[in-house]
Amino acid sequence: MRITIACPTGLSDDANQLAMVLGQGAADGETFGALTWAGADGATYAVASLDTGPDFLDRATQPLTRPAWDLRPYLISMAGAARAQAALRVWTEGQGAQPEAVPQATPDALVAVVGLPGLEAIAAMGLRRVEVELA
Amino acid sequence: MKFVTDFTLASRPLRVGRAGAPPAPFVGLQSDIWLDPSDLTTLFQDAAGTTPVTTAGQSVALIRDKSGKGNHGLQAVVARRPIYRVDEAGNGYLEGDGIDDNIIGTMTVPFGPGWTICAALRRGANTGMHSVLGVQSDGNINNYLRIRADSSERLVLMTRVLDADIDRVTTTSANGSFPGTGTSIVSVFLRATPGNNEVRINGTLATALTTPSNWPASLALGASIKMDVFGDFPASANQRFYGMMVFRRILSAAETAATEAYLAARSGVTL
């Protein structure tokens, strides 16, 4: 199951806390990095896309627990992860009798598209690659 | 089908095998990075290398270097891991999503007399400018060489040295779209001394880029050099990665041909 998440600038810190909670370690704190995608309004986004198991969405939407690897002094801000979780807006392909349109990426939410190929999901969210000279 | 060459190097035979054959492609040709997604014993789902990849569709966090140098390919971030797949001909490869996937092999400096990078790749849908392969210093990310394909599928070589202005050369590859519509064998020669860097595609010279005056000293500013299998994140390539061999020297013509033949056999390419 492919999940693709568009993260606006203002949510990237919190989103990376959530990525560590749902991921495997501290390195997942770099999940949302460079803002290389842009919406029609010019707002920029970091995008992560991955194949996940069926339990991923359950874990992402249920009460969060600190992973066992995060020992004192804690690395993860669970408050930040909770804020990111609250901002999560999930769209799943084929859900419902009359599926809603894919939500557009927006500066106030983490939009997650489930079931579409990554690049297709990005296009459906209204994002295009920012053609920049990447360092 | 078995593919065997009779190249001779240092008085020893060079043997080239396709997927499933014994792992050593040629006796006496020592590489510095050798990544082979066809060999499941080298693929792991976790960065620590404790959970092996066992079937197609699993993500790959670690691909062990078969050169014996310990220059493994790694991706610690879960969301950036490519997927192991097997093509119609039974050849294993890593699939990058063209968004954030990448595998990074790390080599220690010094740079040496030059590098030869040979890789087997198959480009996916054209999504605009993206990286195909990349090399950068770990001490300064602004020192790099990028091998990119632009939205017109032209080969783009980019170098940036000591934070100076980008020195870019754009050229159309000699044998059509880059890196080709099918699977392609891409060989890159990076010379440490003044001269030309060269790119070959499927055994044919595609383009050359004059070596910047302070190349490669700038690239070696850090303790090691990173080799990006899918190019530089976040312009990661939407492509299949069938394998790569990196040498800390410029290969001879015979060595290059043997390496390209090996990768071609691994990826189903007819040279």
Coordinates of C-alpha atoms in Angstrom, one line a residue:
Chain A
M1 CA 0.0 0.0 0.0
R2 CA 1.6 3.3 -1.2
I3 CA 1.1 6.3 1.0
T4 CA 2.2 9.8 -0.1
I5 CA 2.2 12.7 2.3
A6 CA 2.5 16.4 1.4
C7 CA 4.0 18.4 4.3
P8 CA 3.8 22.2 4.3
T9 CA 6.7 24.3 5.6
G10 CA 5.1 25.1 8.9
L11 CA 4.4 21.5 9.8
S12 CA 7.7 19.9 8.9
D13 CA 9.1 19.9 12.4
D14 CA 6.0 18.3 13.9
A15 CA 5.7 15.9 10.9
N16 CA 9.2 14.6 11.5
Q17 CA 8.3 13.9 15.1
L18 CA 5.4 11.8 13.9
A19 CA 7.6 10.1 11.4
M20 CA 9.9 9.0 14.1
V21 CA 7.0 7.7 16.2
L22 CA 5.8 5.7 13.2
G23 CA 9.2 4.8 11.7
Q24 CA 12.1 2.8 13.0
G25 CA 14.5 5.2 14.5
A26 CA 16.0 8.7 14.8
A27 CA 16.9 8.9 11.1
D28 CA 13.2 9.1 10.4
G29 CA 13.4 12.6 11.8
E30 CA 14.7 13.6 8.4
T31 CA 11.7 12.3 6.5
F32 CA 10.4 15.7 5.5
G33 CA 13.3 17.7 4.3
A34 CA 13.7 19.9 1.2
L35 CA 10.7 21.8 0.0
T36 CA 10.9 20.7 -3.6
W37 CA 7.2 20.7 -4.5
A38 CA 4.9 23.6 -5.0
G39 CA 1.1 24.1 -5.1
A40 CA -0.8 26.4 -7.4
D41 CA -0.6 29.2 -4.8
G42 CA 3.2 29.0 -4.7
A43 CA 3.3 27.4 -1.3
T44 CA 6.1 24.8 -1.0
Y45 CA 6.0 21.3 0.4
A46 CA 8.2 18.4 1.3
V47 CA 6.8 15.1 0.2
A48 CA 7.4 11.6 1.5
S49 CA 6.2 8.5 -0.3
L50 CA 6.5 4.9 0.9
D51 CA 5.1 1.4 0.7
T52 CA 3.6 0.5 4.1
G53 CA 1.9 -2.4 5.8
P54 CA -1.8 -2.4 6.4
D55 CA -1.3 -1.4 10.1
F56 CA 0.5 1.9 9.3
L57 CA -2.7 4.0 8.9
D58 CA -4.1 2.4 12.1
R59 CA -1.0 3.4 14.0
A60 CA -1.0 6.9 12.4
T61 CA -4.6 7.6 13.5
Q62 CA -4.7 6.0 16.9
P63 CA -3.2 7.4 20.2
L64 CA 0.5 7.6 19.8
T65 CA 3.0 5.9 22.0
R66 CA 6.7 6.7 22.3
P67 CA 8.8 4.0 20.5
A68 CA 10.9 1.7 22.6
W69 CA 14.1 3.0 21.1
D70 CA 13.5 6.6 22.3
L71 CA 15.1 6.5 25.8
R72 CA 15.7 9.4 28.2
P73 CA 16.6 12.1 27.5
Y74 CA 13.9 11.8 24.9
L75 CA 14.5 12.7 21.3
I76 CA 10.9 12.8 20.1
S77 CA 8.5 15.5 21.0
M78 CA 5.3 13.6 21.5
A79 CA 3.4 16.9 21.6
G80 CA 4.8 17.8 18.2
A81 CA 3.9 14.3 16.9
A82 CA 0.3 14.8 18.3
R83 CA 0.0 18.1 16.5
A84 CA 1.1 16.5 13.3
Q85 CA -1.4 13.7 13.8
A86 CA -4.2 16.3 14.4
A87 CA -3.3 17.9 11.1
L88 CA -3.4 14.7 9.1
R89 CA -6.0 14.5 6.4
V90 CA -6.2 11.0 4.8
W91 CA -7.7 10.2 1.4
T92 CA -7.9 6.6 0.3
E93 CA -8.4 5.5 -3.3
G94 CA -11.8 3.9 -3.9
Q95 CA -13.2 4.6 -0.5
G96 CA -16.9 5.2 -0.4
A97 CA -19.6 4.7 -3.1
Q98 CA -18.8 8.1 -4.6
P99 CA -15.2 8.8 -3.8
E100 CA -14.3 12.4 -3.0
A101 CA -11.7 14.1 -5.0
V102 CA -8.2 14.0 -3.8
P103 CA -7.7 16.9 -1.4
Q104 CA -5.3 19.6 -2.6
A105 CA -2.1 20.1 -0.6
T106 CA -2.7 23.0 1.8
P107 CA -0.4 25.0 4.2
D108 CA -2.5 24.0 7.2
A109 CA -2.7 20.2 6.9
L110 CA -0.7 17.1 6.2
V111 CA -2.5 15.6 3.3
A112 CA -1.9 11.8 2.9
V113 CA -3.0 10.0 -0.3
V114 CA -3.3 6.2 0.0
G115 CA -3.4 3.8 -2.8
L116 CA -2.1 5.8 -5.7
P117 CA 1.4 5.6 -7.2
G118 CA 3.6 8.3 -5.6
L119 CA 4.0 10.6 -8.6
E120 CA 0.3 10.3 -9.5
A121 CA -0.6 11.2 -5.9
I122 CA 1.5 14.2 -6.0
A123 CA -0.1 15.4 -9.2
A124 CA -3.5 14.7 -7.8
M125 CA -2.7 16.9 -4.8
G126 CA -2.0 19.8 -7.2
L127 CA 1.8 19.8 -6.7
R128 CA 4.5 20.2 -9.2
R129 CA 8.3 19.8 -8.9
V130 CA 10.1 23.0 -8.1
E131 CA 12.8 23.3 -10.7
V132 CA 15.6 24.6 -8.6
E133 CA 19.3 24.2 -8.6
L134 CA 19.6 21.7 -5.9
A135 CA 22.7 22.0 -3.8
Chain B
M1 CA 21.5 -18.7 -20.9
K2 CA 25.0 -18.1 -19.7
F3 CA 27.2 -15.2 -20.8
V4 CA 30.9 -15.7 -20.8
T5 CA 33.7 -13.5 -22.0
D6 CA 37.3 -14.4 -22.6
F7 CA 38.8 -11.0 -21.6
T8 CA 42.1 -11.6 -20.0
L9 CA 43.4 -9.3 -17.3
A10 CA 46.7 -9.8 -15.4
S11 CA 47.0 -13.3 -17.0
R12 CA 43.7 -14.4 -15.5
P13 CA 40.4 -15.0 -17.3
L14 CA 37.5 -12.7 -16.8
R15 CA 34.2 -14.4 -16.4
V16 CA 30.9 -12.7 -16.7
G17 CA 27.7 -14.2 -15.5
R18 CA 24.0 -13.2 -15.6
A19 CA 21.6 -13.3 -12.7
G20 CA 22.0 -16.4 -10.6
A21 CA 25.6 -17.0 -11.7
P22 CA 28.4 -17.0 -9.2
P23 CA 28.9 -13.5 -7.7
A24 CA 32.4 -12.7 -8.8
P25 CA 32.1 -11.2 -12.3
F26 CA 35.8 -11.2 -13.2
V27 CA 38.9 -12.3 -11.4
G28 CA 41.5 -9.6 -10.8
L29 CA 39.2 -6.6 -11.4
Q30 CA 38.9 -5.1 -7.9
S31 CA 36.1 -2.6 -7.4
D32 CA 35.6 -0.2 -4.5
I33 CA 31.8 -0.3 -4.5
W34 CA 29.9 -3.2 -6.0
L35 CA 26.1 -3.2 -5.5
D36 CA 24.2 -6.1 -7.0
P37 CA 20.4 -6.1 -6.3
S38 CA 20.1 -9.4 -8.1
D39 CA 21.9 -11.0 -5.2
L40 CA 19.3 -11.4 -2.4
T41 CA 21.9 -12.3 0.2
T42 CA 23.1 -8.6 0.0
L43 CA 19.7 -7.0 0.6
F44 CA 18.2 -6.1 4.0
Q45 CA 15.0 -4.4 5.1
D46 CA 16.7 -2.7 8.1
A47 CA 19.7 -0.5 8.2
A48 CA 21.4 -2.8 10.8
G49 CA 21.3 -5.7 8.3
T50 CA 19.3 -8.1 10.5
T51 CA 16.1 -8.6 8.5
P52 CA 16.9 -9.9 5.0
V53 CA 14.8 -9.1 1.9
T54 CA 13.2 -12.3 0.9
T55 CA 10.7 -11.4 -1.8
A56 CA 9.8 -8.8 -4.3
G57 CA 7.9 -5.8 -3.0
Q58 CA 9.9 -5.3 0.2
S59 CA 11.8 -2.1 0.8
V60 CA 15.5 -2.1 1.0
A61 CA 17.4 -0.2 3.7
L62 CA 20.8 -1.8 3.2
I63 CA 22.6 -3.3 0.2
R64 CA 25.9 -4.9 1.1
D65 CA 28.9 -4.0 -0.9
K66 CA 30.3 -7.1 -2.7
S67 CA 33.7 -5.5 -3.4
G68 CA 34.9 -6.5 0.0
K69 CA 35.7 -2.9 0.9
G70 CA 32.7 -2.4 3.2
N71 CA 31.2 0.5 1.2
H72 CA 27.7 -0.6 1.6
G73 CA 24.6 1.2 0.2
L74 CA 22.4 2.5 3.0
Q75 CA 19.1 4.3 3.5
A76 CA 18.2 4.9 7.2
V77 CA 15.0 6.9 6.6
V78 CA 12.1 4.5 6.1
A79 CA 10.3 6.7 3.6
R80 CA 13.3 7.0 1.3
R81 CA 13.9 3.3 0.8
P82 CA 13.5 1.8 -2.7
I83 CA 11.6 -1.4 -3.4
Y84 CA 13.1 -4.7 -4.5
R85 CA 11.5 -6.0 -7.6
V86 CA 12.1 -8.6 -10.3
D87 CA 11.6 -7.9 -14.0
E88 CA 10.0 -10.1 -16.6
A89 CA 13.3 -11.8 -17.4
G90 CA 14.0 -12.6 -13.7
N91 CA 16.5 -9.9 -13.1
G92 CA 16.3 -8.3 -9.7
Y93 CA 16.5 -4.5 -9.3
L94 CA 15.7 -1.7 -6.9
E95 CA 12.8 0.7 -7.9
G96 CA 13.1 4.3 -6.9
D97 CA 9.8 6.2 -6.6
G98 CA 11.2 9.5 -8.2
I99 CA 10.2 11.4 -5.1
D100 CA 12.5 10.7 -2.2
D101 CA 14.0 7.3 -2.6
N102 CA 17.7 6.8 -2.6
I103 CA 20.6 4.6 -1.6
I104 CA 23.9 6.1 -0.6
G105 CA 27.2 4.3 -0.8
T106 CA 30.1 5.9 1.0
M107 CA 33.7 5.8 0.1
T108 CA 36.6 7.2 2.1
V109 CA 39.0 9.6 0.5
P110 CA 41.5 10.1 -1.0
F111 CA 40.0 10.4 -4.4
G112 CA 43.0 8.8 -6.2
P113 CA 43.8 9.1 -9.9
G114 CA 40.2 9.2 -10.8
W115 CA 37.0 7.2 -10.7
T116 CA 35.1 5.0 -13.0
I117 CA 31.4 4.4 -12.3
C118 CA 29.5 1.8 -14.2
A119 CA 25.7 1.3 -13.6
A120 CA 22.8 -0.4 -15.1
L121 CA 19.7 1.7 -15.0
R122 CA 16.2 1.9 -16.6
R123 CA 14.4 5.2 -16.5
G124 CA 10.8 5.4 -15.6
A125 CA 8.3 8.1 -16.7
N126 CA 9.7 11.5 -17.7
T127 CA 9.0 13.7 -14.6
G128 CA 11.3 16.5 -15.6
M129 CA 14.8 17.2 -14.5
H130 CA 16.0 14.5 -12.1
S131 CA 19.3 13.0 -11.0
V132 CA 20.4 9.6 -12.3
L133 CA 23.6 9.3 -10.3
G134 CA 25.5 11.7 -8.0
V135 CA 28.8 12.0 -6.2
Q136 CA 29.3 14.5 -3.4
S137 CA 31.7 15.3 -0.6
D138 CA 30.4 14.6 2.9
G139 CA 32.3 17.6 4.1
N140 CA 30.6 20.1 1.9
I141 CA 27.4 19.2 0.0
N142 CA 28.0 22.0 -2.4
N143 CA 30.9 20.1 -3.9
Y144 CA 29.5 17.5 -6.3
L145 CA 29.0 16.0 -9.7
R146 CA 25.5 15.3 -10.9
I147 CA 24.5 13.1 -13.8
R148 CA 21.0 14.2 -14.6
A149 CA 18.3 13.8 -17.3
D150 CA 16.3 16.9 -18.1
S151 CA 12.7 17.2 -19.2
S152 CA 13.8 16.8 -22.8
E153 CA 15.6 13.6 -21.8
R154 CA 19.0 15.1 -22.5
L155 CA 22.0 14.1 -20.5
V156 CA 23.0 16.9 -18.1
L157 CA 26.4 16.9 -16.4
M158 CA 26.7 19.3 -13.5
T159 CA 29.6 20.0 -11.3
R160 CA 29.9 22.4 -8.5
V161 CA 33.2 23.2 -6.9
L162 CA 34.0 24.9 -3.6
D163 CA 30.6 26.7 -3.7
A164 CA 31.6 28.4 -6.8
D165 CA 29.1 29.0 -9.6
I166 CA 27.6 25.9 -11.1
D167 CA 29.6 24.7 -14.1
R168 CA 27.0 22.9 -16.2
V169 CA 27.2 21.3 -19.6
T170 CA 24.1 20.1 -21.3
T171 CA 24.2 17.8 -24.2
T172 CA 22.1 15.3 -26.1
S173 CA 23.3 11.8 -25.7
A174 CA 24.7 10.3 -28.9
N175 CA 22.5 7.3 -29.0
G176 CA 19.1 8.9 -28.2
S177 CA 17.3 9.7 -25.0
F178 CA 19.2 9.6 -21.8
P179 CA 19.6 7.2 -20.1
G180 CA 17.7 5.5 -22.9
T181 CA 14.2 4.2 -23.3
G182 CA 15.1 0.7 -22.1
T183 CA 17.7 -0.4 -19.6
S184 CA 21.0 1.3 -20.2
I185 CA 24.5 0.7 -19.1
V186 CA 26.0 4.1 -18.1
S187 CA 29.7 4.4 -17.5
V188 CA 31.2 7.6 -16.1
F189 CA 34.9 8.5 -16.0
L190 CA 36.0 11.2 -13.6
R191 CA 39.6 12.0 -14.1
A192 CA 41.5 13.6 -11.3
T193 CA 44.1 15.2 -13.6
P194 CA 43.1 17.9 -16.1
G195 CA 41.3 16.4 -19.0
N196 CA 37.8 15.2 -19.8
N197 CA 35.3 13.4 -17.8
E198 CA 33.4 11.1 -20.1
V199 CA 30.0 9.3 -20.1
R200 CA 29.4 6.2 -22.1
I201 CA 26.0 4.8 -22.8
N202 CA 25.7 1.2 -23.8
G203 CA 29.3 1.1 -24.8
T204 CA 29.3 4.3 -26.8
L205 CA 30.8 7.6 -25.8
A206 CA 27.9 10.0 -25.2
T207 CA 29.5 13.2 -24.0
A208 CA 32.5 14.7 -22.3
L209 CA 32.9 17.5 -19.7
T210 CA 36.1 19.3 -19.2
T211 CA 37.5 18.7 -15.7
P212 CA 37.1 21.8 -13.5
S213 CA 40.5 23.3 -12.5
N214 CA 40.1 22.5 -8.8
W215 CA 38.5 19.1 -9.4
P216 CA 38.6 16.7 -7.5
A217 CA 40.3 18.3 -4.5
S218 CA 37.1 20.1 -3.6
L219 CA 35.1 16.8 -3.7
A220 CA 37.5 15.3 -1.2
L221 CA 37.1 18.0 1.5
G222 CA 35.4 15.6 3.8
A223 CA 36.3 12.3 5.2
S224 CA 34.4 10.4 2.6
I225 CA 32.5 10.7 -0.7
K226 CA 28.9 9.8 -1.1
M227 CA 27.7 7.9 -4.2
D228 CA 24.0 8.5 -4.7
V229 CA 22.5 5.5 -6.5
F230 CA 19.3 7.3 -7.5
G231 CA 21.0 10.7 -7.8
D232 CA 20.9 13.4 -5.3
F233 CA 18.0 13.6 -2.9
P234 CA 15.5 15.2 -3.3
A235 CA 15.7 15.1 -7.1
S236 CA 15.8 11.3 -6.9
A237 CA 15.3 9.4 -10.0
N238 CA 12.2 7.5 -11.0
Q239 CA 14.2 4.5 -12.3
R240 CA 15.2 0.9 -11.9
F241 CA 18.6 0.3 -10.5
Y242 CA 20.1 -3.0 -11.6
G243 CA 23.6 -2.6 -10.2
M244 CA 26.7 -0.6 -10.1
M245 CA 30.4 -1.0 -9.8
V246 CA 32.7 1.9 -8.8
F247 CA 36.4 1.9 -9.2
R248 CA 38.9 4.4 -7.6
R249 CA 40.8 4.6 -10.9
I250 CA 40.2 5.0 -14.6
L251 CA 39.5 1.6 -16.1
S252 CA 41.3 0.5 -19.3
A253 CA 39.2 0.0 -22.4
A254 CA 39.2 -3.8 -21.9
E255 CA 38.3 -3.5 -18.2
T256 CA 35.5 -1.1 -19.1
A257 CA 34.1 -3.4 -21.8
A258 CA 34.2 -6.3 -19.3
T259 CA 32.4 -4.4 -16.6
E260 CA 29.8 -3.1 -19.0
A261 CA 29.3 -6.7 -20.3
Y262 CA 28.8 -7.9 -16.8
L263 CA 26.2 -5.3 -16.0
A264 CA 24.5 -5.8 -19.3
A265 CA 24.2 -9.5 -18.6
R266 CA 22.8 -8.7 -15.1
S267 CA 20.2 -6.4 -16.5
G268 CA 19.2 -8.0 -19.8
V269 CA 20.9 -5.4 -22.0
T270 CA 22.4 -6.4 -25.4
L271 CA 25.4 -4.3 -26.1

